[in-house]
CSV table of C-alpha atoms in Angstrom, one decimal:
chain,number,residue,atom,x,y,z
A,1,MET,CA,0.0,0.0,0.0
A,2,PRO,CA,1.5,3.4,-1.0
A,3,ILE,CA,1.6,6.3,1.4
A,4,PRO,CA,-1.7,8.1,0.9
A,5,PRO,CA,-1.9,11.7,-0.4
A,6,ILE,CA,-1.8,14.7,1.8
A,7,HIS,CA,-4.9,16.8,2.6
A,8,TYR,CA,-5.1,20.0,4.7
A,9,ALA,CA,-7.2,21.1,7.7
A,10,ASP,CA,-7.4,24.9,8.2
A,11,ASN,CA,-7.3,25.8,11.9
A,12,ASN,CA,-7.5,29.6,12.0
A,13,GLY,CA,-5.1,30.1,9.1
A,14,VAL,CA,-2.7,27.3,10.2
A,15,PHE,CA,-2.8,24.4,7.7
A,16,ILE,CA,-2.4,21.0,9.3
A,17,ALA,CA,-1.4,18.2,6.9
A,18,TYR,CA,-3.2,14.9,7.3
A,19,ARG,CA,-3.6,11.6,5.5
A,20,THR,CA,-6.5,9.1,5.6
A,21,PHE,CA,-6.5,5.5,4.5
A,22,GLY,CA,-8.3,2.2,5.2
A,23,GLU,CA,-11.9,1.4,5.9
A,24,GLY,CA,-13.9,0.9,9.1
A,25,ASP,CA,-14.1,2.7,12.4
A,26,ASP,CA,-12.1,5.9,12.5
A,27,VAL,CA,-8.8,6.1,14.3
A,28,ILE,CA,-7.0,9.4,14.9
A,29,MET,CA,-3.3,9.1,15.5
A,30,THR,CA,-1.5,11.8,17.5
A,31,SER,CA,2.1,10.8,17.6
A,32,SER,CA,5.2,12.1,19.4
A,33,ALA,CA,6.7,15.5,19.2
A,34,THR,CA,8.3,15.4,15.7
A,35,LEU,CA,7.3,12.2,14.0
A,36,THR,CA,5.7,12.1,10.5
A,37,MET,CA,3.9,9.3,8.8
A,38,GLU,CA,6.9,8.6,6.5
A,39,THR,CA,8.9,7.7,9.6
A,40,VAL,CA,6.5,5.1,11.0
A,41,TRP,CA,4.5,4.1,7.9
A,42,PRO,CA,5.6,0.4,8.1
A,43,TRP,CA,3.5,0.0,11.3
A,44,VAL,CA,0.9,2.7,10.9
A,45,LYS,CA,-0.5,0.9,7.9
A,46,VAL,CA,-1.0,-2.2,10.1
A,47,VAL,CA,-3.6,-0.4,12.1
A,48,GLY,CA,-5.3,0.6,8.8
A,49,GLU,CA,-5.8,-3.0,7.8
A,50,SER,CA,-9.0,-3.1,9.9
A,51,ALA,CA,-9.8,0.6,10.5
A,52,ARG,CA,-10.0,4.0,8.7
A,53,VAL,CA,-6.8,5.7,10.0
A,54,THR,CA,-6.2,9.4,10.0
A,55,TRP,CA,-2.6,10.5,10.7
A,56,TYR,CA,-1.7,14.2,10.9
A,57,ASP,CA,1.6,16.0,11.1
A,58,LYS,CA,1.6,18.3,14.1
A,59,ARG,CA,1.9,22.1,13.5
A,60,GLY,CA,5.5,22.9,13.0
A,61,THR,CA,6.3,19.3,11.8
A,62,GLY,CA,6.4,17.5,8.5
A,63,ALA,CA,4.1,19.0,5.8
A,64,SER,CA,2.1,21.1,8.3
A,65,ASP,CA,2.5,24.9,8.7
A,66,GLY,CA,4.9,26.2,11.2
A,67,ALA,CA,4.4,29.3,13.3
A,68,ALA,CA,6.5,31.8,15.2
A,69,ASN,CA,4.9,30.6,18.4
A,70,PHE,CA,2.2,28.1,19.2
A,71,SER,CA,0.5,27.1,22.4
A,72,PHE,CA,-0.2,23.6,23.8
A,73,GLU,CA,-3.9,24.4,23.6
A,74,GLU,CA,-3.7,25.2,19.9
A,75,ARG,CA,-2.1,21.9,19.2
A,76,VAL,CA,-4.9,20.1,21.0
A,77,ASP,CA,-7.4,22.0,18.9
A,78,ASP,CA,-5.6,20.8,15.8
A,79,ILE,CA,-7.2,17.4,16.5
A,80,ARG,CA,-10.6,18.9,16.2
A,81,ALA,CA,-9.7,20.7,13.0
A,82,VAL,CA,-8.4,17.5,11.4
A,83,MET,CA,-11.5,15.6,12.4
A,84,ASP,CA,-13.8,18.3,11.0
A,85,ALA,CA,-11.9,18.5,7.7
A,86,ALA,CA,-12.0,14.7,7.3
A,87,GLY,CA,-15.7,14.6,8.1
A,88,ILE,CA,-15.1,12.5,11.3
A,89,GLN,CA,-17.7,13.0,14.0
A,90,CYS,CA,-16.4,10.4,16.5
A,91,ALA,CA,-13.1,8.4,16.5
A,92,HIS,CA,-10.8,6.1,18.5
A,93,LEU,CA,-7.9,8.3,19.6
A,94,TYR,CA,-4.3,7.1,19.8
A,95,GLY,CA,-1.7,9.4,21.5
A,96,ALA,CA,2.0,8.6,21.8
A,97,SER,CA,4.7,10.3,23.8
A,98,GLU,CA,4.3,14.1,23.6
A,99,GLY,CA,1.0,13.4,21.8
A,100,GLY,CA,-0.4,11.7,24.9
A,101,PRO,CA,-1.2,14.8,27.0
A,102,GLN,CA,-2.8,16.4,24.0
A,103,SER,CA,-5.0,13.3,23.5
A,104,VAL,CA,-5.9,13.2,27.2
A,105,ILE,CA,-7.1,16.8,27.0
A,106,PHE,CA,-9.1,16.2,23.8
A,107,ALA,CA,-10.7,13.1,25.2
A,108,ALA,CA,-11.7,14.8,28.5
A,109,SER,CA,-12.9,17.9,26.7
A,110,HIS,CA,-14.8,16.2,23.8
A,111,PRO,CA,-16.3,13.0,25.2
A,112,ASP,CA,-18.9,13.1,22.4
A,113,ARG,CA,-16.2,12.9,19.8
A,114,VAL,CA,-14.0,10.1,21.2
A,115,LYS,CA,-14.9,6.4,21.4
A,116,SER,CA,-11.7,5.2,23.1
A,117,LEU,CA,-8.2,6.3,24.1
A,118,THR,CA,-5.0,4.3,23.6
A,119,LEU,CA,-1.9,5.9,25.1
A,120,TYR,CA,1.7,4.7,24.4
A,121,GLY,CA,5.0,5.9,26.0
A,122,THR,CA,3.5,9.0,27.5
A,123,TYR,CA,3.1,10.7,30.8
A,124,PRO,CA,0.9,13.0,32.9
A,125,SER,CA,3.7,15.4,33.5
A,126,PHE,CA,7.1,15.3,31.7
A,127,MET,CA,8.8,17.0,34.6
A,128,LYS,CA,9.0,16.0,38.3
A,129,ARG,CA,6.7,18.0,40.5
A,130,ARG,CA,6.6,18.5,44.3
A,131,ASP,CA,3.7,16.0,44.4
A,132,HIS,CA,4.6,13.9,41.4
A,133,PRO,CA,8.1,12.3,41.6
A,134,HIS,CA,7.9,10.4,38.3
A,135,GLY,CA,9.1,13.0,35.7
A,136,TRP,CA,12.5,14.4,34.8
A,137,ASP,CA,14.2,16.2,37.7
A,138,MET,CA,15.8,19.3,36.1
A,139,THR,CA,15.8,23.0,36.9
A,140,LEU,CA,14.7,25.4,34.1
A,141,SER,CA,18.3,26.1,33.1
A,142,GLU,CA,19.2,22.4,33.1
A,143,TYR,CA,16.1,21.7,31.0
A,144,GLY,CA,17.2,24.5,28.6
A,145,ARG,CA,20.5,22.7,28.0
A,146,PHE,CA,18.6,19.4,27.6
A,147,VAL,CA,16.5,21.1,24.8
A,148,ASP,CA,19.6,22.5,23.2
A,149,ARG,CA,20.9,18.9,22.7
A,150,ILE,CA,17.6,17.8,21.2
A,151,VAL,CA,17.7,20.8,18.9
A,152,ALA,CA,21.2,20.0,17.9
A,153,SER,CA,20.2,16.5,17.1
A,154,THR,CA,17.4,17.8,14.9
A,155,ALA,CA,19.9,20.0,13.1
A,156,GLY,CA,22.0,16.9,12.3
A,157,ASP,CA,24.9,17.2,14.9
A,158,PRO,CA,26.3,13.6,14.9
A,159,GLU,CA,27.2,13.6,18.6
A,160,ALA,CA,23.8,15.0,19.6
A,161,MET,CA,22.0,12.5,17.3
A,162,ARG,CA,23.9,9.6,18.9
A,163,TRP,CA,23.0,10.9,22.4
A,164,PHE,CA,19.3,11.3,21.4
A,165,TRP,CA,18.9,7.8,19.9
A,166,ASP,CA,20.8,6.1,22.6
A,167,LEU,CA,18.3,7.5,25.0
A,168,TRP,CA,15.1,7.3,22.9
A,169,ALA,CA,15.7,4.0,21.2
A,170,PRO,CA,18.7,2.0,22.5
A,171,THR,CA,17.8,-1.1,20.5
A,172,LEU,CA,17.7,0.8,17.3
A,173,ALA,CA,20.9,2.8,18.2
A,174,ALA,CA,22.7,-0.5,18.6
A,175,THR,CA,21.7,-1.7,15.1
A,176,PRO,CA,24.7,-1.7,12.7
A,177,GLY,CA,24.3,1.0,10.1
A,178,PHE,CA,21.4,2.7,11.9
A,179,PHE,CA,23.0,6.2,12.2
A,180,GLU,CA,24.0,6.2,8.5
A,181,VAL,CA,20.3,5.6,7.6
A,182,ILE,CA,18.7,7.9,10.2
A,183,SER,CA,21.0,10.8,9.5
A,184,GLY,CA,19.4,11.3,6.1
A,185,THR,CA,15.8,10.8,7.2
A,186,SER,CA,15.3,12.1,10.8
A,187,ARG,CA,15.1,15.9,10.2
A,188,THR,CA,11.3,16.1,9.7
A,189,THR,CA,11.0,19.2,11.9
A,190,SER,CA,13.0,22.4,11.8
A,191,PRO,CA,15.3,23.2,14.8
A,192,GLY,CA,13.2,26.2,15.7
A,193,ALA,CA,9.9,24.3,15.8
A,194,THR,CA,11.7,21.6,17.8
A,195,ARG,CA,12.7,24.1,20.4
A,196,LEU,CA,9.1,25.5,20.7
A,197,ILE,CA,7.7,22.0,21.1
A,198,TRP,CA,10.1,20.9,23.7
A,199,GLU,CA,10.1,24.2,25.7
A,200,ALA,CA,6.3,23.8,26.0
A,201,MET,CA,6.7,20.3,27.6
A,202,TYR,CA,8.4,21.8,30.6
A,203,GLU,CA,5.1,23.3,31.9
A,204,ALA,CA,2.6,20.7,30.6
A,205,ASP,CA,0.8,18.8,33.4
A,206,VAL,CA,-2.5,17.1,32.8
A,207,ARG,CA,-2.9,15.2,36.1
A,208,SER,CA,-5.9,17.1,37.3
A,209,LEU,CA,-7.8,16.3,34.1
A,210,LEU,CA,-7.4,12.5,34.2
A,211,PRO,CA,-10.6,11.8,36.3
A,212,ALA,CA,-12.6,13.6,33.6
A,213,ILE,CA,-11.9,11.0,31.0
A,214,GLN,CA,-15.1,9.0,30.3
A,215,VAL,CA,-14.0,6.7,27.5
A,216,PRO,CA,-12.4,3.2,27.6
A,217,THR,CA,-8.7,3.7,27.9
A,218,THR,CA,-5.6,1.5,27.5
A,219,VAL,CA,-2.1,2.6,28.6
A,220,VAL,CA,0.7,0.8,26.8
A,221,HIS,CA,4.3,1.4,28.1
A,222,CYS,CA,7.8,-0.1,28.0
A,223,THR,CA,9.1,-0.9,31.5
A,224,GLY,CA,12.6,0.3,30.8
A,225,ASP,CA,11.6,3.5,29.0
A,226,ARG,CA,14.2,6.1,29.9
A,227,VAL,CA,12.4,9.1,28.4
A,228,ALA,CA,9.0,8.5,30.0
A,229,SER,CA,9.0,6.6,33.3
A,230,ILE,CA,6.9,3.5,33.6
A,231,GLU,CA,5.7,5.0,36.9
A,232,GLY,CA,4.2,7.8,35.0
A,233,ALA,CA,2.2,5.3,32.9
A,234,ARG,CA,1.1,3.5,36.1
A,235,TYR,CA,-0.1,6.9,37.4
A,236,LEU,CA,-2.1,7.4,34.2
A,237,ALA,CA,-3.7,4.0,34.5
A,238,LYS,CA,-4.5,4.5,38.2
A,239,HIS,CA,-6.2,7.9,37.8
A,240,ILE,CA,-8.1,7.5,34.5
A,241,PRO,CA,-11.3,5.7,35.5
A,242,GLY,CA,-11.4,2.1,34.4
A,243,ALA,CA,-8.1,2.3,32.5
A,244,LYS,CA,-6.1,-0.8,31.6
A,245,LEU,CA,-2.3,-0.9,31.8
A,246,VAL,CA,-0.2,-3.1,29.4
A,247,GLU,CA,3.5,-3.2,30.2
A,248,ILE,CA,6.1,-4.3,27.6
A,249,ASP,CA,9.5,-5.6,28.5
A,250,SER,CA,11.7,-3.2,26.6
A,251,ASN,CA,14.0,-0.2,27.1
A,252,ASP,CA,12.9,1.7,24.1
A,253,HIS,CA,10.7,4.8,23.9
A,254,PHE,CA,10.6,5.0,20.1
A,255,VAL,CA,10.1,2.1,17.8
A,256,LEU,CA,10.1,1.8,14.0
A,257,ASN,CA,8.5,-1.6,14.0
A,258,VAL,CA,5.1,-1.8,15.8
A,259,TYR,CA,4.6,-3.4,19.2
A,260,PRO,CA,1.7,-5.8,18.7
A,261,GLU,CA,0.4,-4.7,22.1
A,262,ILE,CA,-0.3,-1.2,20.7
A,263,VAL,CA,-2.2,-2.6,17.6
A,264,ALA,CA,-4.1,-5.1,19.9
A,265,ALA,CA,-5.2,-2.3,22.2
A,266,ILE,CA,-6.6,-0.2,19.4
A,267,HIS,CA,-8.3,-3.1,17.7
A,268,ASP,CA,-9.8,-4.3,21.0
A,269,HIS,CA,-11.3,-0.9,21.5
A,270,ILE,CA,-12.7,-0.9,18.0
A,271,ALA,CA,-14.2,-4.4,18.5
A,272,SER,CA,-16.0,-3.4,21.7
A,273,SER,CA,-17.1,0.1,20.7
A,274,GLY,CA,-20.4,-1.2,19.3
A,275,ASN,CA,-21.5,-2.0,22.8
A,276,ARG,CA,-21.0,1.5,24.1
A,277,SER,CA,-23.1,4.5,23.8
A,278,THR,CA,-21.3,7.6,22.6
A,279,GLY,CA,-24.0,10.1,23.4
A,280,VAL,CA,-23.2,13.5,24.9
A,281,SER,CA,-22.4,13.2,28.5
A,282,GLU,CA,-23.9,15.5,31.2
A,283,ARG,CA,-20.3,15.9,32.5
A,284,ARG,CA,-17.8,18.0,30.5
A,285,LEU,CA,-14.3,19.4,30.9
A,286,LEU,CA,-14.8,23.1,30.5
A,287,THR,CA,-13.1,26.4,31.4
A,288,VAL,CA,-15.2,28.3,33.9
A,289,LEU,CA,-15.0,32.1,34.2
A,290,PHE,CA,-16.4,34.0,37.2
A,291,THR,CA,-16.4,37.8,37.4
A,292,ASP,CA,-18.0,40.3,39.8
A,293,ILE,CA,-17.9,44.0,40.3
A,294,VAL,CA,-15.5,45.1,43.1
A,295,ASN,CA,-17.2,47.1,45.9
A,296,SER,CA,-20.6,46.9,44.1
A,297,THR,CA,-22.7,47.7,47.3
A,298,PRO,CA,-21.1,51.1,48.0
A,299,THR,CA,-20.9,51.9,44.3
A,300,ALA,CA,-24.7,51.2,44.0
A,301,ALA,CA,-25.4,53.3,47.1
A,302,ARG,CA,-23.5,56.3,45.6
A,303,ALA,CA,-25.1,55.9,42.1
A,304,GLY,CA,-28.7,55.5,43.3
A,305,ASP,CA,-31.2,52.8,42.2
A,306,ARG,CA,-32.0,54.1,38.7
A,307,ALA,CA,-28.4,54.9,37.7
A,308,TRP,CA,-27.2,51.6,39.2
A,309,THR,CA,-29.7,49.6,37.2
A,310,GLU,CA,-28.7,51.4,34.0
A,311,LEU,CA,-25.0,50.6,34.8
A,312,LEU,CA,-25.8,47.0,35.4
A,313,ASP,CA,-27.7,46.7,32.1
A,314,ARG,CA,-24.8,48.2,30.3
A,315,HIS,CA,-22.4,45.8,32.1
A,316,ASP,CA,-24.6,42.8,31.2
A,317,ALA,CA,-24.9,43.8,27.5
A,318,ILE,CA,-21.1,44.3,27.2
A,319,ALA,CA,-20.4,41.1,29.0
A,320,ARG,CA,-22.7,39.1,26.8
A,321,GLY,CA,-21.0,40.5,23.7
A,322,LEU,CA,-17.5,39.8,24.9
A,323,VAL,CA,-18.3,36.2,26.0
A,324,ALA,CA,-19.9,35.6,22.6
A,325,SER,CA,-17.0,37.1,20.7
A,326,HIS,CA,-14.6,34.8,22.5
A,327,GLN,CA,-16.8,31.8,21.6
A,328,GLY,CA,-17.9,31.2,25.1
A,329,ARG,CA,-21.4,30.5,26.6
A,330,LEU,CA,-22.9,32.9,29.2
A,331,VAL,CA,-24.4,30.6,31.8
A,332,LYS,CA,-25.9,33.4,33.9
A,333,THR,CA,-25.5,36.9,35.3
A,334,THR,CA,-25.3,37.2,39.0
A,335,GLY,CA,-26.5,40.7,39.7
A,336,ASP,CA,-23.0,42.2,39.8
A,337,GLY,CA,-21.1,39.7,37.7
A,338,LEU,CA,-21.4,36.6,35.5
A,339,VAL,CA,-20.6,32.9,35.0
A,340,ALA,CA,-19.4,31.7,31.6
A,341,THR,CA,-17.9,28.6,30.1
A,342,PHE,CA,-15.4,28.2,27.3
A,343,GLU,CA,-14.0,25.3,25.3
A,344,GLY,CA,-10.5,26.4,26.0
A,345,PRO,CA,-8.7,28.4,28.7
A,346,SER,CA,-7.1,30.9,26.3
A,347,ARG,CA,-10.4,32.2,25.2
A,348,ALA,CA,-11.5,32.6,28.8
A,349,VAL,CA,-8.3,34.5,29.8
A,350,SER,CA,-8.6,36.8,26.7
A,351,CYS,CA,-12.3,37.4,27.6
A,352,ALA,CA,-11.4,38.3,31.2
A,353,SER,CA,-8.8,40.8,30.0
A,354,ALA,CA,-11.2,42.4,27.6
A,355,MET,CA,-13.9,42.7,30.3
A,356,HIS,CA,-11.4,44.4,32.7
A,357,GLN,CA,-10.8,47.1,30.1
A,358,ALA,CA,-14.4,47.5,29.1
A,359,MET,CA,-15.8,47.6,32.6
A,360,ALA,CA,-13.1,50.0,33.8
A,361,GLU,CA,-14.3,52.5,31.1
A,362,LEU,CA,-17.8,52.2,32.8
A,363,GLY,CA,-16.3,52.9,36.2
A,364,LEU,CA,-17.0,49.4,37.3
A,365,PRO,CA,-13.7,47.6,38.1
A,366,ILE,CA,-14.1,43.8,38.2
A,367,ARG,CA,-12.2,40.8,39.5
A,368,ALA,CA,-12.1,37.5,37.7
A,369,GLY,CA,-11.3,33.8,38.4
A,370,ILE,CA,-10.7,31.1,35.9
A,371,HIS,CA,-10.4,27.3,36.3
A,372,VAL,CA,-10.5,24.3,34.0
A,373,GLY,CA,-12.3,21.3,35.5
A,374,GLU,CA,-15.1,18.8,35.1
A,375,ILE,CA,-18.5,20.2,35.5
A,376,GLU,CA,-22.1,19.0,35.4
A,377,ILE,CA,-24.5,20.4,32.8
A,378,ARG,CA,-27.9,20.6,34.6
A,379,SER,CA,-31.3,20.3,32.8
A,380,ASP,CA,-31.9,24.1,33.1
A,381,ASP,CA,-28.5,24.7,31.4
A,382,ASP,CA,-27.0,25.8,34.7
A,383,ILE,CA,-23.7,24.3,35.7
A,384,ALA,CA,-22.6,22.6,38.9
A,385,GLY,CA,-19.8,20.4,40.4
A,386,MET,CA,-16.4,20.8,42.0
A,387,GLY,CA,-15.0,22.5,38.9
A,388,VAL,CA,-17.5,25.3,39.3
A,389,HIS,CA,-16.9,25.5,43.0
A,390,ILE,CA,-13.2,25.8,42.6
A,391,ALA,CA,-13.6,28.6,39.9
A,392,ALA,CA,-15.8,30.6,42.3
A,393,ARG,CA,-13.3,30.2,45.2
A,394,ILE,CA,-10.4,31.3,42.9
A,395,ALA,CA,-12.4,34.4,41.8
A,396,GLY,CA,-12.6,35.3,45.5
A,397,LEU,CA,-8.8,35.5,45.7
A,398,ALA,CA,-8.7,38.2,43.0
A,399,GLY,CA,-8.3,41.9,43.9
A,400,GLU,CA,-9.6,44.9,41.9
A,401,SER,CA,-8.8,44.7,38.2
A,402,GLN,CA,-7.1,41.3,38.7
A,403,THR,CA,-7.6,37.9,37.1
A,404,VAL,CA,-6.6,34.8,39.1
A,405,VAL,CA,-6.3,31.4,37.5
A,406,SER,CA,-5.7,27.9,38.7
A,407,ARG,CA,-2.5,25.9,38.0
A,408,THR,CA,-4.5,23.9,35.5
A,409,VAL,CA,-5.2,27.0,33.4
A,410,LYS,CA,-1.6,28.1,33.4
A,411,ASP,CA,-0.4,24.6,32.4
A,412,LEU,CA,-2.8,24.4,29.5
A,413,VAL,CA,-2.0,27.8,27.9
A,414,VAL,CA,1.8,27.1,28.0
A,415,GLY,CA,3.3,28.5,24.8
A,416,SER,CA,0.9,31.3,24.6
A,417,ALA,CA,1.6,35.0,25.0
A,418,PHE,CA,0.0,35.0,28.5
A,419,ARG,CA,2.3,35.6,31.5
A,420,PHE,CA,1.5,34.8,35.1
A,421,ASP,CA,2.8,35.6,38.5
A,422,ASP,CA,2.8,33.0,41.2
A,423,LEU,CA,0.2,33.6,43.9
A,424,GLY,CA,1.2,30.6,46.0
A,425,GLU,CA,-0.9,27.7,47.3
A,426,HIS,CA,-4.3,28.4,48.7
A,427,VAL,CA,-6.7,26.4,50.8
A,428,LEU,CA,-10.1,26.8,49.1
A,429,LYS,CA,-13.2,26.4,51.3
A,430,GLY,CA,-14.8,23.1,50.5
A,431,VAL,CA,-11.8,21.7,48.6
A,432,ASP,CA,-9.7,19.0,50.1
A,433,GLU,CA,-6.3,19.8,48.5
A,434,PRO,CA,-4.6,23.2,48.3
A,435,TRP,CA,-4.5,24.8,44.9
A,436,GLN,CA,-1.6,26.6,43.3
A,437,CYS,CA,-2.9,29.9,41.9
A,438,TYR,CA,-1.5,32.6,39.6
A,439,THR,CA,-2.4,36.2,38.7
A,440,LEU,CA,-2.5,37.2,35.1
A,441,SER,CA,0.2,39.8,34.2
A,442,GLU,CA,-1.4,42.4,32.1
């Protein structure tokens, strides 16, 4: 079977290259940081023997457009863009290595569009955290030097290439003649794009989103993987509801020839998907924005009832327009504020910034709080659940003309132009664990 032709999905002016082949249930393949189909075609086509496979080159890689900057959130949204362009409403999702966290977010955010999730060689957090000891233990400067070596490998430096493949694929690296072959085929991503991709991985952390995954999930991982620890895979399997863990006795992270365990996991999900409903769930992973007017009571007293009512009407009209223009949904107004939801945190942060400016011009300074979490959609279109509660409590931490976000928001907009200042850990009323919070730097 020849490699199929390239098609393009337009995601807000960035064109993402994708290829579709085979027949049957749809499988979307989100691979590691810089791989393209040409690199792994010998095994990708095996999946296509009993499924309709769609592979796409991530932005900045292969035949897809690059960009001066791109965020983690935008790369997740590329999955949706490819599905829309290919006419795919619902698919089985495969995420490998750096593509794993992106697949986790997409599955949690779009349960109506994902039938199952298969993860290989991936992690909930690439870096070690205070409460997560399973990632790489490096300072920011140490990680910078680590990325420098990866970039040098991408640029073709022989010493860096040997270091890279000895770490990522020791079995392949020990194969006679391997470096002679790979030196002419491995540069599928520019050094600049490689740097952007790897720098974003330092901040990415999807642990808080794992309980929101509602689809059957299999985690496949090599026990001796030196890039992504097996303990990280075990963490994924433990915290994704009902997930199955398959461990492979190997030291490799990257393979050219497919592990049969990966294909079996995907095919098992396809075989059992006919027995599962894929209707829209009442639970969704969404970004929740709370705002309220600072010192509204004394301001109302000074203005008088009639003038205050007119100000609130203008506030509500402006707020509705700003939420809509940022592709959000206004859940309700609260008398001196609002509650809105968004598909992605960047839109919520941008909306909050625009609201600060617009309301200040009315003489109504506001404060805002933003959180990404699992929420319940009630029959009256209101929202409830712990994610809503956390967002409300975070909003209470904000001062005048200030936006406070949870760590989850900060982690998911990594790579964007937003900058945040650490507000420290806070114990939120009604929440068991303390939450790391940040203020948006305007």
